PDB file of N, CA, C and O in Angstrom:
ATOM      1  N   MET A  30     -18.676  44.433 -58.858  1.00  0.00           N
ATOM      2  CA  MET A  30     -18.146  45.388 -57.694  1.00  0.00           C
ATOM      3  C   MET A  30     -19.585  45.898 -56.962  1.00  0.00           C
ATOM      4  O   MET A  30     -20.214  46.349 -57.635  1.00  0.00           O
ATOM      5  N   ASN A  31     -19.256  46.191 -56.060  1.00  0.00           N
ATOM      6  CA  ASN A  31     -20.164  47.050 -55.130  1.00  0.00           C
ATOM      7  C   ASN A  31     -19.900  48.434 -55.022  1.00  0.00           C
ATOM      8  O   ASN A  31     -18.693  48.715 -54.821  1.00  0.00           O
ATOM      9  N   ALA A  32     -20.802  49.131 -55.591  1.00  0.00           N
ATOM     10  CA  ALA A  32     -20.484  50.533 -56.182  1.00  0.00           C
ATOM     11  C   ALA A  32     -20.088  51.462 -55.130  1.00  0.00           C
ATOM     12  O   ALA A  32     -19.432  52.306 -54.973  1.00  0.00           O
ATOM     13  N   SER A  33     -20.664  50.873 -53.490  1.00  0.00           N
ATOM     14  CA  SER A  33     -20.487  51.462 -52.077  1.00  0.00           C
ATOM     15  C   SER A  33     -19.092  51.301 -51.690  1.00  0.00           C
ATOM     16  O   SER A  33     -18.852  51.729 -50.675  1.00  0.00           O
ATOM     17  N   ALA A  34     -18.347  50.294 -52.107  1.00  0.00           N
ATOM     18  CA  ALA A  34     -17.156  49.720 -51.577  1.00  0.00           C
ATOM     19  C   ALA A  34     -16.056  50.848 -51.393  1.00  0.00           C
ATOM     20  O   ALA A  34     -15.817  51.762 -52.157  1.00  0.00           O
ATOM     21  N   GLY A  35     -15.791  50.974 -50.333  1.00  0.00           N
ATOM     22  CA  GLY A  35     -14.743  52.225 -49.866  1.00  0.00           C
ATOM     23  C   GLY A  35     -15.075  53.312 -49.694  1.00  0.00           C
ATOM     24  O   GLY A  35     -14.599  54.338 -49.913  1.00  0.00           O
ATOM     25  N   LEU A  36     -16.660  53.757 -49.986  1.00  0.00           N
ATOM     26  CA  LEU A  36     -16.956  55.104 -50.102  1.00  0.00           C
ATOM     27  C   LEU A  36     -17.360  55.651 -48.476  1.00  0.00           C
ATOM     28  O   LEU A  36     -18.146  54.968 -47.777  1.00  0.00           O
ATOM     29  N   SER A  37     -16.967  56.911 -48.512  1.00  0.00           N
ATOM     30  CA  SER A  37     -17.081  57.523 -47.169  1.00  0.00           C
ATOM     31  C   SER A  37     -18.014  58.778 -47.384  1.00  0.00           C
ATOM     32  O   SER A  37     -17.446  59.467 -48.471  1.00  0.00           O
ATOM     33  N   VAL A  38     -18.973  59.125 -46.773  1.00  0.00           N
ATOM     34  CA  VAL A  38     -19.295  60.592 -46.902  1.00  0.00           C
ATOM     35  C   VAL A  38     -19.240  61.257 -45.834  1.00  0.00           C
ATOM     36  O   VAL A  38     -19.377  60.833 -44.531  1.00  0.00           O
ATOM     37  N   ARG A  39     -18.495  62.574 -45.702  1.00  0.00           N
ATOM     38  CA  ARG A  39     -18.096  63.289 -44.958  1.00  0.00           C
ATOM     39  C   ARG A  39     -18.604  64.829 -45.041  1.00  0.00           C
ATOM     40  O   ARG A  39     -18.840  65.211 -46.193  1.00  0.00           O
ATOM     41  N   PRO A  40     -18.951  65.634 -43.994  1.00  0.00           N
ATOM     42  CA  PRO A  40     -19.169  66.776 -44.313  1.00  0.00           C
ATOM     43  C   PRO A  40     -18.112  68.099 -44.813  1.00  0.00           C
ATOM     44  O   PRO A  40     -16.862  67.661 -44.871  1.00  0.00           O
ATOM     45  N   ALA A  41     -18.455  68.806 -45.731  1.00  0.00           N
ATOM     46  CA  ALA A  41     -17.432  69.738 -46.670  1.00  0.00           C
ATOM     47  C   ALA A  41     -17.324  70.894 -45.529  1.00  0.00           C
ATOM     48  O   ALA A  41     -17.898  71.780 -45.841  1.00  0.00           O
ATOM     49  N   ASP A  42     -16.390  70.737 -44.833  1.00  0.00           N
ATOM     50  CA  ASP A  42     -16.216  71.925 -43.528  1.00  0.00           C
ATOM     51  C   ASP A  42     -14.978  72.778 -43.919  1.00  0.00           C
ATOM     52  O   ASP A  42     -15.173  74.196 -43.402  1.00  0.00           O
ATOM     53  N   SER A  43     -14.190  72.315 -44.564  1.00  0.00           N
ATOM     54  CA  SER A  43     -12.942  73.153 -44.551  1.00  0.00           C
ATOM     55  C   SER A  43     -12.881  73.864 -45.796  1.00  0.00           C
ATOM     56  O   SER A  43     -13.584  73.638 -46.758  1.00  0.00           O
ATOM     57  N   PRO A  44     -12.208  74.929 -46.057  1.00  0.00           N
ATOM     58  CA  PRO A  44     -12.250  75.857 -47.362  1.00  0.00           C
ATOM     59  C   PRO A  44     -12.036  74.883 -48.440  1.00  0.00           C
ATOM     60  O   PRO A  44     -12.547  75.084 -49.672  1.00  0.00           O
ATOM     61  N   ARG A  45     -10.775  73.835 -48.444  1.00  0.00           N
ATOM     62  CA  ARG A  45     -10.415  73.066 -49.310  1.00  0.00           C
ATOM     63  C   ARG A  45     -11.798  71.992 -49.509  1.00  0.00           C
ATOM     64  O   ARG A  45     -11.705  71.741 -50.985  1.00  0.00           O
ATOM     65  N   ASP A  46     -12.405  71.658 -48.684  1.00  0.00           N
ATOM     66  CA  ASP A  46     -13.430  70.826 -49.013  1.00  0.00           C
ATOM     67  C   ASP A  46     -14.710  71.573 -49.759  1.00  0.00           C
ATOM     68  O   ASP A  46     -15.389  70.808 -50.736  1.00  0.00           O
ATOM     69  N   ARG A  47     -14.728  72.787 -49.389  1.00  0.00           N
ATOM     70  CA  ARG A  47     -15.802  73.552 -49.771  1.00  0.00           C
ATOM     71  C   ARG A  47     -15.484  73.839 -51.318  1.00  0.00           C
ATOM     72  O   ARG A  47     -16.326  74.012 -52.497  1.00  0.00           O
ATOM     73  N   ASP A  48     -14.063  73.980 -51.779  1.00  0.00           N
ATOM     74  CA  ASP A  48     -13.742  73.920 -53.176  1.00  0.00           C
ATOM     75  C   ASP A  48     -14.009  72.728 -53.765  1.00  0.00           C
ATOM     76  O   ASP A  48     -14.467  72.872 -55.103  1.00  0.00           O
ATOM     77  N   HIS A  49     -13.741  71.761 -53.366  1.00  0.00           N
ATOM     78  CA  HIS A  49     -13.736  70.396 -53.904  1.00  0.00           C
ATOM     79  C   HIS A  49     -15.404  70.287 -54.359  1.00  0.00           C
ATOM     80  O   HIS A  49     -16.168  69.886 -55.351  1.00  0.00           O
ATOM     81  N   PHE A  50     -16.285  70.811 -53.423  1.00  0.00           N
ATOM     82  CA  PHE A  50     -18.003  70.837 -53.549  1.00  0.00           C
ATOM     83  C   PHE A  50     -18.185  71.454 -54.645  1.00  0.00           C
ATOM     84  O   PHE A  50     -19.085  71.402 -55.234  1.00  0.00           O
ATOM     85  N   LEU A  51     -17.501  72.648 -54.652  1.00  0.00           N
ATOM     86  CA  LEU A  51     -18.007  73.708 -55.953  1.00  0.00           C
ATOM     87  C   LEU A  51     -17.406  73.157 -57.296  1.00  0.00           C
ATOM     88  O   LEU A  51     -18.156  73.440 -58.060  1.00  0.00           O
ATOM     89  N   ARG A  52     -16.317  72.639 -57.284  1.00  0.00           N
ATOM     90  CA  ARG A  52     -15.604  71.982 -58.353  1.00  0.00           C
ATOM     91  C   ARG A  52     -16.295  70.576 -58.817  1.00  0.00           C
ATOM     92  O   ARG A  52     -15.787  70.292 -60.075  1.00  0.00           O
ATOM     93  N   LEU A  53     -17.034  69.780 -58.216  1.00  0.00           N
ATOM     94  CA  LEU A  53     -17.273  68.476 -58.704  1.00  0.00           C
ATOM     95  C   LEU A  53     -18.130  68.369 -59.856  1.00  0.00           C
ATOM     96  O   LEU A  53     -17.971  67.599 -60.601  1.00  0.00           O
ATOM     97  N   PRO A  54     -19.171  69.568 -60.027  1.00  0.00           N
ATOM     98  CA  PRO A  54     -19.910  69.253 -61.089  1.00  0.00           C
ATOM     99  C   PRO A  54     -19.205  69.168 -62.710  1.00  0.00           C
ATOM    100  O   PRO A  54     -19.486  68.765 -63.413  1.00  0.00           O
ATOM    101  N   GLU A  55     -17.730  70.302 -62.553  1.00  0.00           N
ATOM    102  CA  GLU A  55     -17.301  70.103 -63.474  1.00  0.00           C
ATOM    103  C   GLU A  55     -16.569  69.085 -63.927  1.00  0.00           C
ATOM    104  O   GLU A  55     -16.347  68.465 -64.874  1.00  0.00           O
ATOM    105  N   ARG A  56     -16.420  68.023 -62.934  1.00  0.00           N
ATOM    106  CA  ARG A  56     -15.844  66.921 -63.141  1.00  0.00           C
ATOM    107  C   ARG A  56     -17.092  65.965 -63.453  1.00  0.00           C
ATOM    108  O   ARG A  56     -16.562  65.119 -64.517  1.00  0.00           O
ATOM    109  N   ILE A  57     -18.020  66.017 -62.813  1.00  0.00           N
ATOM    110  CA  ILE A  57     -19.211  65.005 -63.353  1.00  0.00           C
ATOM    111  C   ILE A  57     -19.549  65.122 -64.671  1.00  0.00           C
ATOM    112  O   ILE A  57     -19.900  64.353 -65.264  1.00  0.00           O
ATOM    113  N   TYR A  58     -19.607  66.399 -65.169  1.00  0.00           N
ATOM    114  CA  TYR A  58     -20.263  66.960 -66.416  1.00  0.00           C
ATOM    115  C   TYR A  58     -19.334  67.262 -67.734  1.00  0.00           C
ATOM    116  O   TYR A  58     -19.979  67.560 -68.409  1.00  0.00           O
ATOM    117  N   ARG A  59     -18.075  66.789 -67.376  1.00  0.00           N
ATOM    118  CA  ARG A  59     -17.156  67.773 -68.195  1.00  0.00           C
ATOM    119  C   ARG A  59     -17.441  66.967 -69.399  1.00  0.00           C
ATOM    120  O   ARG A  59     -16.791  67.768 -70.567  1.00  0.00           O
ATOM    121  N   ASP A  60     -17.711  65.761 -69.871  1.00  0.00           N
ATOM    122  CA  ASP A  60     -18.029  65.173 -71.180  1.00  0.00           C
ATOM    123  C   ASP A  60     -19.194  65.568 -71.742  1.00  0.00           C
ATOM    124  O   ASP A  60     -19.448  65.019 -73.150  1.00  0.00           O
ATOM    125  N   ASP A  61     -20.284  66.225 -71.017  1.00  0.00           N
ATOM    126  CA  ASP A  61     -21.537  66.658 -71.438  1.00  0.00           C
ATOM    127  C   ASP A  61     -21.438  68.009 -72.566  1.00  0.00           C
ATOM    128  O   ASP A  61     -21.351  69.285 -71.902  1.00  0.00           O
ATOM    129  N   PRO A  62     -21.709  67.887 -73.588  1.00  0.00           N
ATOM    130  CA  PRO A  62     -21.550  68.995 -74.483  1.00  0.00           C
ATOM    131  C   PRO A  62     -22.796  70.236 -74.121  1.00  0.00           C
ATOM    132  O   PRO A  62     -22.649  71.237 -74.738  1.00  0.00           O
ATOM    133  N   CYS A  63     -23.660  69.730 -73.618  1.00  0.00           N
ATOM    134  CA  CYS A  63     -24.778  70.750 -73.174  1.00  0.00           C
ATOM    135  C   CYS A  63     -24.573  71.211 -72.203  1.00  0.00           C
ATOM    136  O   CYS A  63     -25.454  72.133 -71.733  1.00  0.00           O
ATOM    137  N   TRP A  64     -23.614  70.916 -71.260  1.00  0.00           N
ATOM    138  CA  TRP A  64     -23.627  71.578 -69.716  1.00  0.00           C
ATOM    139  C   TRP A  64     -22.432  72.699 -69.857  1.00  0.00           C
ATOM    140  O   TRP A  64     -21.629  72.696 -70.649  1.00  0.00           O
ATOM    141  N   VAL A  65     -23.051  73.849 -69.400  1.00  0.00           N
ATOM    142  CA  VAL A  65     -22.260  74.927 -69.143  1.00  0.00           C
ATOM    143  C   VAL A  65     -21.824  75.356 -67.782  1.00  0.00           C
ATOM    144  O   VAL A  65     -23.033  75.316 -66.707  1.00  0.00           O
ATOM    145  N   ALA A  66     -20.714  75.392 -67.218  1.00  0.00           N
ATOM    146  CA  ALA A  66     -20.276  75.599 -66.143  1.00  0.00           C
ATOM    147  C   ALA A  66     -20.612  77.194 -65.519  1.00  0.00           C
ATOM    148  O   ALA A  66     -20.765  77.888 -66.073  1.00  0.00           O
ATOM    149  N   PRO A  67     -21.570  77.072 -64.562  1.00  0.00           N
ATOM    150  CA  PRO A  67     -21.445  78.326 -63.829  1.00  0.00           C
ATOM    151  C   PRO A  67     -20.574  79.074 -63.420  1.00  0.00           C
ATOM    152  O   PRO A  67     -19.106  78.562 -63.367  1.00  0.00           O
ATOM    153  N   LEU A  68     -20.713  80.191 -63.201  1.00  0.00           N
ATOM    154  CA  LEU A  68     -19.596  81.511 -63.014  1.00  0.00           C
ATOM    155  C   LEU A  68     -19.036  80.694 -61.433  1.00  0.00           C
ATOM    156  O   LEU A  68     -19.860  81.119 -60.471  1.00  0.00           O
ATOM    157  N   MET A  69     -17.687  80.514 -61.370  1.00  0.00           N
ATOM    158  CA  MET A  69     -17.410  80.409 -60.090  1.00  0.00           C
ATOM    159  C   MET A  69     -17.681  81.269 -58.786  1.00  0.00           C
ATOM    160  O   MET A  69     -17.877  81.073 -57.856  1.00  0.00           O
ATOM    161  N   LEU A  70     -17.637  82.297 -59.478  1.00  0.00           N
ATOM    162  CA  LEU A  70     -17.793  83.778 -58.198  1.00  0.00           C
ATOM    163  C   LEU A  70     -19.315  83.399 -57.713  1.00  0.00           C
ATOM    164  O   LEU A  70     -19.686  83.591 -56.655  1.00  0.00           O
ATOM    165  N   MET A  71     -20.201  83.330 -58.683  1.00  0.00           N
ATOM    166  CA  MET A  71     -21.568  83.065 -58.276  1.00  0.00           C
ATOM    167  C   MET A  71     -21.843  81.993 -57.354  1.00  0.00           C
ATOM    168  O   MET A  71     -22.695  82.018 -56.645  1.00  0.00           O
ATOM    169  N   SER A  72     -21.323  80.840 -57.718  1.00  0.00           N
ATOM    170  CA  SER A  72     -21.255  79.525 -56.931  1.00  0.00           C
ATOM    171  C   SER A  72     -20.692  79.689 -55.545  1.00  0.00           C
ATOM    172  O   SER A  72     -21.296  79.311 -54.708  1.00  0.00           O
ATOM    173  N   LYS A  73     -19.500  80.402 -55.542  1.00  0.00           N
ATOM    174  CA  LYS A  73     -18.821  80.806 -54.210  1.00  0.00           C
ATOM    175  C   LYS A  73     -19.810  81.815 -53.048  1.00  0.00           C
ATOM    176  O   LYS A  73     -20.066  81.673 -52.020  1.00  0.00           O
ATOM    177  N   ASP A  74     -20.645  82.566 -54.353  1.00  0.00           N
ATOM    178  CA  ASP A  74     -21.489  83.656 -53.420  1.00  0.00           C
ATOM    179  C   ASP A  74     -22.759  82.761 -52.758  1.00  0.00           C
ATOM    180  O   ASP A  74     -23.426  82.826 -51.870  1.00  0.00           O
ATOM    181  N   SER A  75     -23.243  81.863 -53.467  1.00  0.00           N
ATOM    182  CA  SER A  75     -24.357  81.213 -53.220  1.00  0.00           C
ATOM    183  C   SER A  75     -24.366  80.159 -51.687  1.00  0.00           C
ATOM    184  O   SER A  75     -25.053  79.993 -51.387  1.00  0.00           O
ATOM    185  N   ILE A  76     -22.701  79.886 -51.602  1.00  0.00           N
ATOM    186  CA  ILE A  76     -22.626  79.116 -50.198  1.00  0.00           C
ATOM    187  C   ILE A  76     -21.901  79.840 -49.406  1.00  0.00           C
ATOM    188  O   ILE A  76     -21.765  79.512 -48.376  1.00  0.00           O
ATOM    189  N   ALA A  77     -22.017  81.242 -49.450  1.00  0.00           N
ATOM    190  CA  ALA A  77     -21.001  82.192 -48.384  1.00  0.00           C
ATOM    191  C   ALA A  77     -22.200  82.355 -47.369  1.00  0.00           C
ATOM    192  O   ALA A  77     -23.177  82.610 -47.556  1.00  0.00           O
ATOM    193  N   PRO A  78     -21.688  82.560 -46.183  1.00  0.00           N
ATOM    194  CA  PRO A  78     -22.232  82.834 -44.991  1.00  0.00           C
ATOM    195  C   PRO A  78     -23.439  84.068 -45.120  1.00  0.00           C
ATOM    196  O   PRO A  78     -24.132  84.371 -44.510  1.00  0.00           O
ATOM    197  N   LYS A  79     -22.748  85.320 -45.937  1.00  0.00           N
ATOM    198  CA  LYS A  79     -23.311  86.329 -46.276  1.00  0.00           C
ATOM    199  C   LYS A  79     -24.769  86.154 -46.908  1.00  0.00           C
ATOM    200  O   LYS A  79     -25.231  87.151 -47.057  1.00  0.00           O
ATOM    201  N   ASN A  80     -25.120  84.775 -47.597  1.00  0.00           N
ATOM    202  CA  ASN A  80     -26.093  84.914 -48.586  1.00  0.00           C
ATOM    203  C   ASN A  80     -27.382  84.940 -47.652  1.00  0.00           C
ATOM    204  O   ASN A  80     -27.334  84.123 -46.710  1.00  0.00           O
ATOM    205  N   PRO A  81     -28.473  86.019 -48.020  1.00  0.00           N
ATOM    206  CA  PRO A  81     -29.340  86.047 -46.861  1.00  0.00           C
ATOM    207  C   PRO A  81     -30.306  84.771 -46.951  1.00  0.00           C
ATOM    208  O   PRO A  81     -30.889  84.836 -45.592  1.00  0.00           O
ATOM    209  N   VAL A  82     -30.157  84.019 -47.553  1.00  0.00           N
ATOM    210  CA  VAL A  82     -30.951  82.533 -47.395  1.00  0.00           C
ATOM    211  C   VAL A  82     -30.668  81.943 -45.908  1.00  0.00           C
ATOM    212  O   VAL A  82     -31.453  81.348 -45.304  1.00  0.00           O
ATOM    213  N   PHE A  83     -29.460  82.089 -45.568  1.00  0.00           N
ATOM    214  CA  PHE A  83     -28.901  81.599 -44.381  1.00  0.00           C
ATOM    215  C   PHE A  83     -29.226  81.937 -43.148  1.00  0.00           C
ATOM    216  O   PHE A  83     -29.139  81.648 -41.859  1.00  0.00           O
ATOM    217  N   GLU A  84     -30.236  83.498 -43.302  1.00  0.00           N
ATOM    218  CA  GLU A  84     -30.968  83.723 -42.057  1.00  0.00           C
ATOM    219  C   GLU A  84     -31.914  82.970 -41.445  1.00  0.00           C
ATOM    220  O   GLU A  84     -32.660  82.900 -40.918  1.00  0.00           O
ATOM    221  N   HIS A  85     -32.525  82.174 -42.584  1.00  0.00           N
ATOM    222  CA  HIS A  85     -33.639  81.173 -42.399  1.00  0.00           C
ATOM    223  C   HIS A  85     -33.306  79.829 -42.618  1.00  0.00           C
ATOM    224  O   HIS A  85     -34.398  79.016 -42.307  1.00  0.00           O
ATOM    225  N   VAL A  86     -32.147  79.254 -43.143  1.00  0.00           N
ATOM    226  CA  VAL A  86     -32.123  77.888 -43.193  1.00  0.00           C
ATOM    227  C   VAL A  86     -30.930  77.408 -42.538  1.00  0.00           C
ATOM    228  O   VAL A  86     -29.843  78.275 -42.374  1.00  0.00           O
ATOM    229  N   THR A  87     -30.533  76.210 -42.103  1.00  0.00           N
ATOM    230  CA  THR A  87     -29.066  75.661 -41.884  1.00  0.00           C
ATOM    231  C   THR A  87     -29.073  74.517 -43.010  1.00  0.00           C
ATOM    232  O   THR A  87     -29.679  73.782 -43.513  1.00  0.00           O
ATOM    233  N   TRP A  88     -27.821  74.958 -43.205  1.00  0.00           N
ATOM    234  CA  TRP A  88     -27.232  73.971 -44.485  1.00  0.00           C
ATOM    235  C   TRP A  88     -25.783  73.158 -44.232  1.00  0.00           C
ATOM    236  O   TRP A  88     -25.129  74.026 -43.898  1.00  0.00           O
ATOM    237  N   GLN A  89     -25.618  72.324 -44.520  1.00  0.00           N
ATOM    238  CA  GLN A  89     -24.352  71.543 -44.483  1.00  0.00           C
ATOM    239  C   GLN A  89     -23.909  70.773 -45.722  1.00  0.00           C
ATOM    240  O   GLN A  89     -24.497  69.718 -46.131  1.00  0.00           O
ATOM    241  N   PRO A  90     -23.081  71.089 -46.571  1.00  0.00           N
ATOM    242  CA  PRO A  90     -22.750  70.149 -47.727  1.00  0.00           C
ATOM    243  C   PRO A  90     -21.940  69.386 -47.137  1.00  0.00           C
ATOM    244  O   PRO A  90     -21.200  69.009 -46.402  1.00  0.00           O
ATOM    245  N   PHE A  91     -22.143  68.029 -48.207  1.00  0.00           N
ATOM    246  CA  PHE A  91     -21.504  66.692 -47.942  1.00  0.00           C
ATOM    247  C   PHE A  91     -20.721  66.423 -49.120  1.00  0.00           C
ATOM    248  O   PHE A  91     -21.135  66.874 -50.374  1.00  0.00           O
ATOM    249  N   LEU A  92     -19.757  65.605 -49.048  1.00  0.00           N
ATOM    250  CA  LEU A  92     -18.892  65.258 -50.061  1.00  0.00           C
ATOM    251  C   LEU A  92     -18.701  63.533 -49.805  1.00  0.00           C
ATOM    252  O   LEU A  92     -18.610  62.942 -48.604  1.00  0.00           O
ATOM    253  N   ALA A  93     -18.779  62.800 -50.999  1.00  0.00           N
ATOM    254  CA  ALA A  93     -18.541  61.337 -51.303  1.00  0.00           C
ATOM    255  C   ALA A  93     -17.218  61.289 -51.599  1.00  0.00           C
ATOM    256  O   ALA A  93     -16.673  61.709 -52.598  1.00  0.00           O
ATOM    257  N   TRP A  94     -16.686  60.210 -50.775  1.00  0.00           N
ATOM    258  CA  TRP A  94     -14.826  60.193 -50.971  1.00  0.00           C
ATOM    259  C   TRP A  94     -14.832  58.701 -51.451  1.00  0.00           C
ATOM    260  O   TRP A  94     -15.588  57.745 -50.605  1.00  0.00           O
ATOM    261  N   ARG A  95     -13.990  58.291 -52.218  1.00  0.00           N
ATOM    262  CA  ARG A  95     -13.647  56.764 -52.596  1.00  0.00           C
ATOM    263  C   ARG A  95     -11.924  57.028 -52.180  1.00  0.00           C
ATOM    264  O   ARG A  95     -11.249  57.572 -53.395  1.00  0.00           O
ATOM    265  N   GLY A  96     -11.452  56.615 -51.131  1.00  0.00           N
ATOM    266  CA  GLY A  96     -10.198  56.841 -50.881  1.00  0.00           C
ATOM    267  C   GLY A  96      -9.810  58.321 -51.219  1.00  0.00           C
ATOM    268  O   GLY A  96     -10.261  59.237 -50.266  1.00  0.00           O
ATOM    269  N   ASP A  97      -8.875  58.930 -51.650  1.00  0.00           N
ATOM    270  CA  ASP A  97      -8.545  60.127 -51.873  1.00  0.00           C
ATOM    271  C   ASP A  97      -9.118  61.150 -52.707  1.00  0.00           C
ATOM    272  O   ASP A  97      -8.989  62.158 -52.985  1.00  0.00           O
ATOM    273  N   GLU A  98     -10.254  60.431 -53.515  1.00  0.00           N
ATOM    274  CA  GLU A  98     -11.026  60.985 -54.728  1.00  0.00           C
ATOM    275  C   GLU A  98     -12.436  61.493 -54.448  1.00  0.00           C
ATOM    276  O   GLU A  98     -13.032  60.395 -53.764  1.00  0.00           O
ATOM    277  N   VAL A  99     -12.669  62.587 -54.404  1.00  0.00           N
ATOM    278  CA  VAL A  99     -14.208  63.205 -54.543  1.00  0.00           C
ATOM    279  C   VAL A  99     -15.201  62.442 -55.638  1.00  0.00           C
ATOM    280  O   VAL A  99     -14.619  62.924 -57.085  1.00  0.00           O
ATOM    281  N   VAL A 100     -15.782  61.822 -55.162  1.00  0.00           N
ATOM    282  CA  VAL A 100     -16.930  60.873 -56.397  1.00  0.00           C
ATOM    283  C   VAL A 100     -18.354  61.392 -56.124  1.00  0.00           C
ATOM    284  O   VAL A 100     -19.127  61.149 -57.075  1.00  0.00           O
ATOM    285  N   GLY A 101     -18.637  62.485 -55.095  1.00  0.00           N
ATOM    286  CA  GLY A 101     -20.236  62.697 -55.095  1.00  0.00           C
ATOM    287  C   GLY A 101     -20.355  63.370 -54.142  1.00  0.00           C
ATOM    288  O   GLY A 101     -19.572  63.802 -53.487  1.00  0.00           O
TER     289      GLY A 101
END
């Protein structure tokens, strides 16, 4: 099977998409006993427009979707 079959990559622009973006590592690493999830508040702050780094950079998160499921 082709791993990219039915895969689409789209910007994570909406609040719901940003939530998917922040929660994706939980799904990817949930079975790894060495992984410790970051605090959600810290993750949200890191991508918030008030973060001072955004005075110097342009940033756009993306999500990979296969149908209705976020896969990357």
